[in-house]
Amino acid sequence: MRYAFFITIFVLLQLFSFGAALSVQWWLQPWQTADLQTSVWVIVFVITNGLLLLSVNRAFKNSYRWISGWMLVMHFMLLTALVTSLFYGGYWLITSLTGDALATPATVDFGLRILALAIFVGLFVYALYSAYAPVVRELSIDIDKPLTKPLRIAVASDLHIGRLFGSGAIDRLHHLMVKNTADILLMPGDIMDDNTQAFTDYNMAKNLAELCESLPYGVYATLGNHDLYGHEQPIVQALRAAGVQLLNDEVIRLTHQGQVLWLMGRFDNHKRQRVPTTELLTQVNSAEPLILLDHRPSDIAEHSQMPIDLQLSGHTHNGQIFPANFIVSAINRLGYGYEVIDNSHFVVSSGYGFWGIPFRLGSRSEIWLITLNGQVEDNV
C-alpha cells in the first residue's frame, strides 16, 4: 500500500511537471529560443524530482512543505492555463460568429499572457485569504430530548497550531467566540501540527488560556491523527495546562441551565486500541442530549444507528485544494457539511486551520456556530 501511494504521487508529480513546463513555455513564447525551451523543461523536472527526493529522505525539517508548495505552484499553472484557454475559446467563438477580428493577433497574444499572469497571482492571493480569513457557518438544530434553553456550540476542528498558524489564529478564534457569544467551544481533533515546538517557542499557551477562559463552559477537545504522531504526551500536557479539557475515549456530564447533557470524545482511529463507541455509550443516559466528538467522519453510518444527537468531525479539510474536495466527497458518507441521518445530526468541518501549506482553494477556513434546541418540559 505504501509503495502504491508513492508510485501514485510520483506519477502525478511527473504529469504536473509536464503540464507546468508546457504552460511556462507558452508564456515565454515571444522570447523563446532553443536554449530557453530546453532550460524550462530541465528546471521544472529537476525542481520536482529534487524536492521529492529530499522529502522522501527527510533531508531537512518540514521538507514535505516544499514539495507540497511546488506541487501547488504547478497546479495553479495548470488551472491558469485552463482558464486562459476558456477565455481564448470564447474570443475565438465570438470572432467566428461575427466574422470580425476584435484585435490583432499580437494584441490577443499579449492580452492572454497578461490575463494568465493575473489569474496565476489571483489564485495565490485568494487561496491565502481563504486559509487565514475564517467564515462563521451558523446552524440551528432541534433534537427530541429535553433541553430547557438553547445551547450555543462553537466548533473549530483541525487548527494545526504551529509556526504558520499560531498566536494570531488563536486570538482570532478568541474574538469570534466573544463576538458570537458562544457557550462552549468543541475542537474535534488535530489541535497541534504534529508537535508542540512552535506552541512552546512562541508562548502560545497564554493565548490559548485566554481563549479557554472566555467561554462559559470552557473548551473541550479530542485528539486527531496529527496529535498522535509520536508527540501525544507533550501535546496532552500542553493543552491541559492551557485549560483545554480533553476527552480521550471519555465521557463528561455537563449541566446547562439546570439541564443535563453529555459530551463524549474518541481518540482518532490512528490509535488502534481506542474504545468502541458502544462501550462509551454505556456510561451515559441516552435519554438526555448527547454530543460526540470524533475526529474522522469514517463511522457516521454506524453512529447514525445510535442515540447520538450530534456528531462533530473534521479531518477531511474538505480537500483543502480543489479538486480534492470532490475526492473527499466521493470516499466519505459525509465528507463535508451538515446532514441529518435518521434522528442524528452530523457536522463535518473543513477546519479552522490548514495542513502543510497556508493555502485553500475550493474550501475555507471556518468555524461552525450551532444552536442546539431541545424539548422544553412543561412544569405542571
PDB file of C-alpha atoms in Angstrom, residues 8-226:
ATOM      1  CA  THR A   8       0.839   7.393  -7.486  1.00  0.00           C
ATOM      2  CA  ILE A   9       2.425  10.568  -6.097  1.00  0.00           C
ATOM      3  CA  PHE A  10       5.475  10.129  -8.353  1.00  0.00           C
ATOM      4  CA  VAL A  11       3.342   9.751 -11.486  1.00  0.00           C
ATOM      5  CA  LEU A  12       1.152  12.729 -10.544  1.00  0.00           C
ATOM      6  CA  LEU A  13       4.203  14.901  -9.990  1.00  0.00           C
ATOM      7  CA  GLN A  14       5.606  14.000 -13.415  1.00  0.00           C
ATOM      8  CA  LEU A  15       2.276  14.816 -15.060  1.00  0.00           C
ATOM      9  CA  PHE A  16       2.090  18.107 -13.177  1.00  0.00           C
ATOM     10  CA  SER A  17       5.667  18.876 -14.255  1.00  0.00           C
ATOM     11  CA  PHE A  18       4.841  18.157 -17.892  1.00  0.00           C
ATOM     12  CA  GLY A  19       1.829  20.472 -17.808  1.00  0.00           C
ATOM     13  CA  ALA A  20       3.714  23.181 -15.899  1.00  0.00           C
ATOM     14  CA  ALA A  21       6.618  23.111 -18.353  1.00  0.00           C
ATOM     15  CA  LEU A  22       4.206  23.460 -21.287  1.00  0.00           C
ATOM     16  CA  SER A  23       2.472  26.389 -19.536  1.00  0.00           C
ATOM     17  CA  VAL A  24       5.733  28.232 -18.858  1.00  0.00           C
ATOM     18  CA  GLN A  25       6.929  27.506 -22.388  1.00  0.00           C
ATOM     19  CA  TRP A  26       3.751  29.044 -23.826  1.00  0.00           C
ATOM     20  CA  TRP A  27       4.038  32.141 -21.595  1.00  0.00           C
ATOM     21  CA  LEU A  28       7.677  32.672 -22.653  1.00  0.00           C
ATOM     22  CA  GLN A  29       6.987  32.005 -26.341  1.00  0.00           C
ATOM     23  CA  PRO A  30       7.630  35.611 -27.514  1.00  0.00           C
ATOM     24  CA  TRP A  31      11.148  35.355 -26.118  1.00  0.00           C
ATOM     25  CA  GLN A  32      11.612  31.664 -26.890  1.00  0.00           C
ATOM     26  CA  THR A  33      14.963  30.257 -28.017  1.00  0.00           C
ATOM     27  CA  ALA A  34      16.063  26.640 -28.289  1.00  0.00           C
ATOM     28  CA  ASP A  35      18.231  27.005 -25.176  1.00  0.00           C
ATOM     29  CA  LEU A  36      15.438  28.652 -23.192  1.00  0.00           C
ATOM     30  CA  GLN A  37      12.991  25.928 -24.190  1.00  0.00           C
ATOM     31  CA  THR A  38      15.366  23.202 -23.017  1.00  0.00           C
ATOM     32  CA  SER A  39      16.123  25.101 -19.807  1.00  0.00           C
ATOM     33  CA  VAL A  40      12.432  25.341 -18.897  1.00  0.00           C
ATOM     34  CA  TRP A  41      11.933  21.593 -19.132  1.00  0.00           C
ATOM     35  CA  VAL A  42      15.138  20.790 -17.262  1.00  0.00           C
ATOM     36  CA  ILE A  43      14.480  23.292 -14.462  1.00  0.00           C
ATOM     37  CA  VAL A  44      10.879  22.166 -13.868  1.00  0.00           C
ATOM     38  CA  PHE A  45      11.708  18.456 -13.730  1.00  0.00           C
ATOM     39  CA  VAL A  46      14.859  18.985 -11.637  1.00  0.00           C
ATOM     40  CA  ILE A  47      12.939  21.030  -9.063  1.00  0.00           C
ATOM     41  CA  THR A  48      10.122  18.463  -8.920  1.00  0.00           C
ATOM     42  CA  ASN A  49      12.248  15.364  -8.527  1.00  0.00           C
ATOM     43  CA  GLY A  50      14.881  17.076  -6.399  1.00  0.00           C
ATOM     44  CA  LEU A  51      12.266  18.199  -3.865  1.00  0.00           C
ATOM     45  CA  LEU A  52      10.614  14.775  -3.993  1.00  0.00           C
ATOM     46  CA  LEU A  53      13.926  13.084  -3.218  1.00  0.00           C
ATOM     47  CA  LEU A  54      14.642  15.486  -0.347  1.00  0.00           C
ATOM     48  CA  SER A  55      11.139  14.932   1.042  1.00  0.00           C
ATOM     49  CA  VAL A  56      11.362  11.141   0.882  1.00  0.00           C
ATOM     50  CA  ASN A  57      14.771  11.194   2.588  1.00  0.00           C
ATOM     51  CA  ARG A  58      13.592  13.844   5.074  1.00  0.00           C
ATOM     52  CA  ALA A  59      16.745  15.780   4.303  1.00  0.00           C
ATOM     53  CA  PHE A  60      15.562  18.828   6.245  1.00  0.00           C
ATOM     54  CA  LYS A  61      12.772  19.779   8.608  1.00  0.00           C
ATOM     55  CA  ASN A  62       9.292  20.154   7.082  1.00  0.00           C
ATOM     56  CA  SER A  63      10.628  19.123   3.664  1.00  0.00           C
ATOM     57  CA  TYR A  64       7.122  17.895   2.797  1.00  0.00           C
ATOM     58  CA  ARG A  65       6.006  21.541   2.794  1.00  0.00           C
ATOM     59  CA  TRP A  66       8.436  22.375  -0.001  1.00  0.00           C
ATOM     60  CA  ILE A  67       7.236  19.596  -2.312  1.00  0.00           C
ATOM     61  CA  SER A  68       3.616  20.430  -1.411  1.00  0.00           C
ATOM     62  CA  GLY A  69       4.240  24.096  -2.174  1.00  0.00           C
ATOM     63  CA  TRP A  70       5.879  23.328  -5.513  1.00  0.00           C
ATOM     64  CA  MET A  71       3.040  20.991  -6.429  1.00  0.00           C
ATOM     65  CA  LEU A  72       0.616  23.817  -5.646  1.00  0.00           C
ATOM     66  CA  VAL A  73       2.564  26.181  -7.926  1.00  0.00           C
ATOM     67  CA  MET A  74       2.327  23.665 -10.765  1.00  0.00           C
ATOM     68  CA  HIS A  75      -1.342  23.026 -10.021  1.00  0.00           C
ATOM     69  CA  PHE A  76      -2.086  26.746 -10.246  1.00  0.00           C
ATOM     70  CA  MET A  77      -0.160  26.890 -13.531  1.00  0.00           C
ATOM     71  CA  LEU A  78      -2.459  24.210 -14.929  1.00  0.00           C
ATOM     72  CA  LEU A  79      -5.581  25.953 -13.647  1.00  0.00           C
ATOM     73  CA  THR A  80      -4.327  29.207 -15.144  1.00  0.00           C
ATOM     74  CA  ALA A  81      -3.784  27.504 -18.492  1.00  0.00           C
ATOM     75  CA  LEU A  82      -7.295  26.046 -18.370  1.00  0.00           C
ATOM     76  CA  VAL A  83      -8.998  29.353 -17.557  1.00  0.00           C
ATOM     77  CA  THR A  84      -6.911  31.237 -20.134  1.00  0.00           C
ATOM     78  CA  SER A  85      -7.840  28.638 -22.766  1.00  0.00           C
ATOM     79  CA  LEU A  86     -11.525  29.122 -21.949  1.00  0.00           C
ATOM     80  CA  PHE A  87     -11.178  32.877 -22.419  1.00  0.00           C
ATOM     81  CA  TYR A  88      -9.397  32.366 -25.722  1.00  0.00           C
ATOM     82  CA  GLY A  89     -12.059  29.863 -26.802  1.00  0.00           C
ATOM     83  CA  GLY A  90     -14.740  32.432 -26.035  1.00  0.00           C
ATOM     84  CA  TYR A  91     -12.882  35.084 -28.031  1.00  0.00           C
ATOM     85  CA  TRP A  92     -12.447  32.705 -30.964  1.00  0.00           C
ATOM     86  CA  LEU A  93     -16.158  31.805 -30.895  1.00  0.00           C
ATOM     87  CA  ILE A  94     -17.201  35.464 -30.935  1.00  0.00           C
ATOM     88  CA  THR A  95     -14.907  36.316 -33.839  1.00  0.00           C
ATOM     89  CA  SER A  96     -16.058  33.236 -35.771  1.00  0.00           C
ATOM     90  CA  LEU A  97     -19.710  34.175 -35.371  1.00  0.00           C
ATOM     91  CA  THR A  98     -19.266  37.868 -36.150  1.00  0.00           C
ATOM     92  CA  GLY A  99     -16.566  37.499 -38.780  1.00  0.00           C
ATOM     93  CA  ASP A 100     -14.744  40.490 -37.312  1.00  0.00           C
ATOM     94  CA  ALA A 101     -11.380  40.378 -35.566  1.00  0.00           C
ATOM     95  CA  LEU A 102     -11.603  42.417 -32.367  1.00  0.00           C
ATOM     96  CA  ALA A 103      -7.822  42.826 -32.137  1.00  0.00           C
ATOM     97  CA  THR A 104      -4.643  41.957 -33.953  1.00  0.00           C
ATOM     98  CA  PRO A 105      -3.090  38.517 -33.252  1.00  0.00           C
ATOM     99  CA  ALA A 106      -0.161  40.215 -31.487  1.00  0.00           C
ATOM    100  CA  THR A 107      -2.526  42.151 -29.207  1.00  0.00           C
ATOM    101  CA  VAL A 108      -4.503  38.991 -28.428  1.00  0.00           C
ATOM    102  CA  ASP A 109      -1.330  37.066 -27.563  1.00  0.00           C
ATOM    103  CA  PHE A 110      -0.106  39.877 -25.303  1.00  0.00           C
ATOM    104  CA  GLY A 111      -3.519  40.188 -23.638  1.00  0.00           C
ATOM    105  CA  LEU A 112      -3.714  36.454 -22.969  1.00  0.00           C
ATOM    106  CA  ARG A 113      -0.310  36.481 -21.275  1.00  0.00           C
ATOM    107  CA  ILE A 114      -1.270  39.415 -19.070  1.00  0.00           C
ATOM    108  CA  LEU A 115      -4.539  37.637 -18.247  1.00  0.00           C
ATOM    109  CA  ALA A 116      -2.666  34.417 -17.408  1.00  0.00           C
ATOM    110  CA  LEU A 117      -0.307  36.259 -15.076  1.00  0.00           C
ATOM    111  CA  ALA A 118      -3.234  37.983 -13.339  1.00  0.00           C
ATOM    112  CA  ILE A 119      -5.086  34.668 -12.902  1.00  0.00           C
ATOM    113  CA  PHE A 120      -1.975  32.946 -11.532  1.00  0.00           C
ATOM    114  CA  VAL A 121      -1.292  35.688  -8.976  1.00  0.00           C
ATOM    115  CA  GLY A 122      -5.007  35.944  -8.165  1.00  0.00           C
ATOM    116  CA  LEU A 123      -5.220  32.245  -7.355  1.00  0.00           C
ATOM    117  CA  PHE A 124      -2.448  32.596  -4.781  1.00  0.00           C
ATOM    118  CA  VAL A 125      -3.970  35.710  -3.213  1.00  0.00           C
ATOM    119  CA  TYR A 126      -7.426  34.126  -2.968  1.00  0.00           C
ATOM    120  CA  ALA A 127      -6.072  30.798  -1.664  1.00  0.00           C
ATOM    121  CA  LEU A 128      -4.041  32.584   1.017  1.00  0.00           C
ATOM    122  CA  TYR A 129      -7.071  34.643   2.035  1.00  0.00           C
ATOM    123  CA  SER A 130      -9.238  31.504   2.235  1.00  0.00           C
ATOM    124  CA  ALA A 131      -6.720  29.881   4.593  1.00  0.00           C
ATOM    125  CA  TYR A 132      -6.424  32.773   7.032  1.00  0.00           C
ATOM    126  CA  ALA A 133      -9.818  34.530   6.913  1.00  0.00           C
ATOM    127  CA  PRO A 134     -12.334  32.226   8.645  1.00  0.00           C
ATOM    128  CA  VAL A 135     -16.021  32.245   7.868  1.00  0.00           C
ATOM    129  CA  VAL A 136     -18.663  31.553  10.533  1.00  0.00           C
ATOM    130  CA  ARG A 137     -21.259  28.989   9.439  1.00  0.00           C
ATOM    131  CA  GLU A 138     -24.392  29.197  11.564  1.00  0.00           C
ATOM    132  CA  LEU A 139     -26.718  26.270  12.083  1.00  0.00           C
ATOM    133  CA  SER A 140     -29.767  25.679  14.272  1.00  0.00           C
ATOM    134  CA  ILE A 141     -30.809  22.110  15.031  1.00  0.00           C
ATOM    135  CA  ASP A 142     -33.657  20.609  17.022  1.00  0.00           C
ATOM    136  CA  ILE A 143     -33.412  17.378  18.974  1.00  0.00           C
ATOM    137  CA  ASP A 144     -36.164  15.313  20.557  1.00  0.00           C
ATOM    138  CA  LYS A 145     -34.647  15.382  24.043  1.00  0.00           C
ATOM    139  CA  PRO A 146     -35.106  17.762  26.977  1.00  0.00           C
ATOM    140  CA  LEU A 147     -33.098  20.986  26.894  1.00  0.00           C
ATOM    141  CA  THR A 148     -34.507  23.946  28.780  1.00  0.00           C
ATOM    142  CA  LYS A 149     -32.554  26.664  26.976  1.00  0.00           C
ATOM    143  CA  PRO A 150     -30.732  26.623  23.613  1.00  0.00           C
ATOM    144  CA  LEU A 151     -27.005  25.876  23.797  1.00  0.00           C
ATOM    145  CA  ARG A 152     -24.666  27.844  21.509  1.00  0.00           C
ATOM    146  CA  ILE A 153     -21.884  25.475  20.448  1.00  0.00           C
ATOM    147  CA  ALA A 154     -18.832  26.716  18.562  1.00  0.00           C
ATOM    148  CA  VAL A 155     -16.870  24.124  16.584  1.00  0.00           C
ATOM    149  CA  ALA A 156     -13.273  24.570  15.428  1.00  0.00           C
ATOM    150  CA  SER A 157     -11.580  21.468  14.090  1.00  0.00           C
ATOM    151  CA  ASP A 158      -8.116  20.964  12.612  1.00  0.00           C
ATOM    152  CA  LEU A 159      -6.343  24.032  13.982  1.00  0.00           C
ATOM    153  CA  HIS A 160      -2.902  22.538  13.265  1.00  0.00           C
ATOM    154  CA  ILE A 161      -1.284  25.048  15.599  1.00  0.00           C
ATOM    155  CA  GLY A 162       2.313  25.599  14.550  1.00  0.00           C
ATOM    156  CA  ARG A 163       4.676  28.136  13.002  1.00  0.00           C
ATOM    157  CA  LEU A 164       2.332  29.081  10.155  1.00  0.00           C
ATOM    158  CA  PHE A 165      -0.842  29.114  12.249  1.00  0.00           C
ATOM    159  CA  GLY A 166      -0.188  30.330  15.762  1.00  0.00           C
ATOM    160  CA  SER A 167      -0.934  33.093  18.259  1.00  0.00           C
ATOM    161  CA  GLY A 168      -2.735  35.318  15.761  1.00  0.00           C
ATOM    162  CA  ALA A 169      -5.063  32.487  14.737  1.00  0.00           C
ATOM    163  CA  ILE A 170      -5.831  31.649  18.384  1.00  0.00           C
ATOM    164  CA  ASP A 171      -6.596  35.316  19.094  1.00  0.00           C
ATOM    165  CA  ARG A 172      -8.897  35.498  16.042  1.00  0.00           C
ATOM    166  CA  LEU A 173     -10.738  32.449  17.341  1.00  0.00           C
ATOM    167  CA  HIS A 174     -10.990  34.108  20.763  1.00  0.00           C
ATOM    168  CA  HIS A 175     -12.502  37.207  19.141  1.00  0.00           C
ATOM    169  CA  LEU A 176     -15.020  35.111  17.203  1.00  0.00           C
ATOM    170  CA  MET A 177     -16.110  33.313  20.389  1.00  0.00           C
ATOM    171  CA  VAL A 178     -16.771  36.587  22.195  1.00  0.00           C
ATOM    172  CA  LYS A 179     -18.413  38.230  19.189  1.00  0.00           C
ATOM    173  CA  ASN A 180     -20.804  35.318  18.638  1.00  0.00           C
ATOM    174  CA  THR A 181     -21.494  34.722  22.349  1.00  0.00           C
ATOM    175  CA  ALA A 182     -20.699  31.017  22.238  1.00  0.00           C
ATOM    176  CA  ASP A 183     -21.381  28.970  25.379  1.00  0.00           C
ATOM    177  CA  ILE A 184     -18.804  26.294  24.668  1.00  0.00           C
ATOM    178  CA  LEU A 185     -16.057  25.540  22.134  1.00  0.00           C
ATOM    179  CA  LEU A 186     -15.594  21.995  20.871  1.00  0.00           C
ATOM    180  CA  MET A 187     -12.471  21.012  18.921  1.00  0.00           C
ATOM    181  CA  PRO A 188     -12.674  17.555  17.301  1.00  0.00           C
ATOM    182  CA  GLY A 189      -9.009  16.789  16.699  1.00  0.00           C
ATOM    183  CA  ASP A 190      -5.746  17.898  15.089  1.00  0.00           C
ATOM    184  CA  ILE A 191      -5.209  20.706  17.550  1.00  0.00           C
ATOM    185  CA  MET A 192      -1.429  20.760  17.055  1.00  0.00           C
ATOM    186  CA  ASP A 193       0.584  20.432  13.873  1.00  0.00           C
ATOM    187  CA  ASP A 194       2.358  17.195  14.916  1.00  0.00           C
ATOM    188  CA  ASN A 195       4.225  18.610  17.953  1.00  0.00           C
ATOM    189  CA  THR A 196       4.384  21.448  20.494  1.00  0.00           C
ATOM    190  CA  GLN A 197       7.670  23.056  19.440  1.00  0.00           C
ATOM    191  CA  ALA A 198       6.216  26.229  17.896  1.00  0.00           C
ATOM    192  CA  PHE A 199       3.499  26.324  20.569  1.00  0.00           C
ATOM    193  CA  THR A 200       6.224  26.465  23.227  1.00  0.00           C
ATOM    194  CA  ASP A 201       8.700  28.659  21.338  1.00  0.00           C
ATOM    195  CA  TYR A 202       6.136  31.405  20.756  1.00  0.00           C
ATOM    196  CA  ASN A 203       4.416  31.090  24.160  1.00  0.00           C
ATOM    197  CA  MET A 204       1.016  30.332  22.642  1.00  0.00           C
ATOM    198  CA  ALA A 205      -0.178  28.800  25.928  1.00  0.00           C
ATOM    199  CA  LYS A 206      -1.096  32.300  27.113  1.00  0.00           C
ATOM    200  CA  ASN A 207      -3.300  32.913  24.055  1.00  0.00           C
ATOM    201  CA  LEU A 208      -4.957  29.514  24.369  1.00  0.00           C
ATOM    202  CA  ALA A 209      -5.588  30.003  28.103  1.00  0.00           C
ATOM    203  CA  GLU A 210      -7.297  33.335  27.415  1.00  0.00           C
ATOM    204  CA  LEU A 211      -9.485  31.622  24.823  1.00  0.00           C
ATOM    205  CA  CYS A 212     -10.494  28.905  27.297  1.00  0.00           C
ATOM    206  CA  GLU A 213     -11.333  31.455  29.995  1.00  0.00           C
ATOM    207  CA  SER A 214     -13.605  33.416  27.652  1.00  0.00           C
ATOM    208  CA  LEU A 215     -16.221  30.657  27.290  1.00  0.00           C
ATOM    209  CA  PRO A 216     -18.822  29.987  29.997  1.00  0.00           C
ATOM    210  CA  TYR A 217     -18.441  26.199  29.745  1.00  0.00           C
ATOM    211  CA  GLY A 218     -14.842  26.190  28.521  1.00  0.00           C
ATOM    212  CA  VAL A 219     -13.137  24.302  25.703  1.00  0.00           C
ATOM    213  CA  TYR A 220     -13.345  20.549  25.103  1.00  0.00           C
ATOM    214  CA  ALA A 221     -11.316  18.614  22.555  1.00  0.00           C
ATOM    215  CA  THR A 222     -10.323  15.208  21.282  1.00  0.00           C
ATOM    216  CA  LEU A 223      -7.028  14.222  19.691  1.00  0.00           C
ATOM    217  CA  GLY A 224      -6.706  13.764  15.932  1.00  0.00           C
ATOM    218  CA  ASN A 225      -4.157  11.808  13.942  1.00  0.00           C
ATOM    219  CA  HIS A 226      -1.686  14.724  13.857  1.00  0.00           C
TER     220      HIS A 226
END
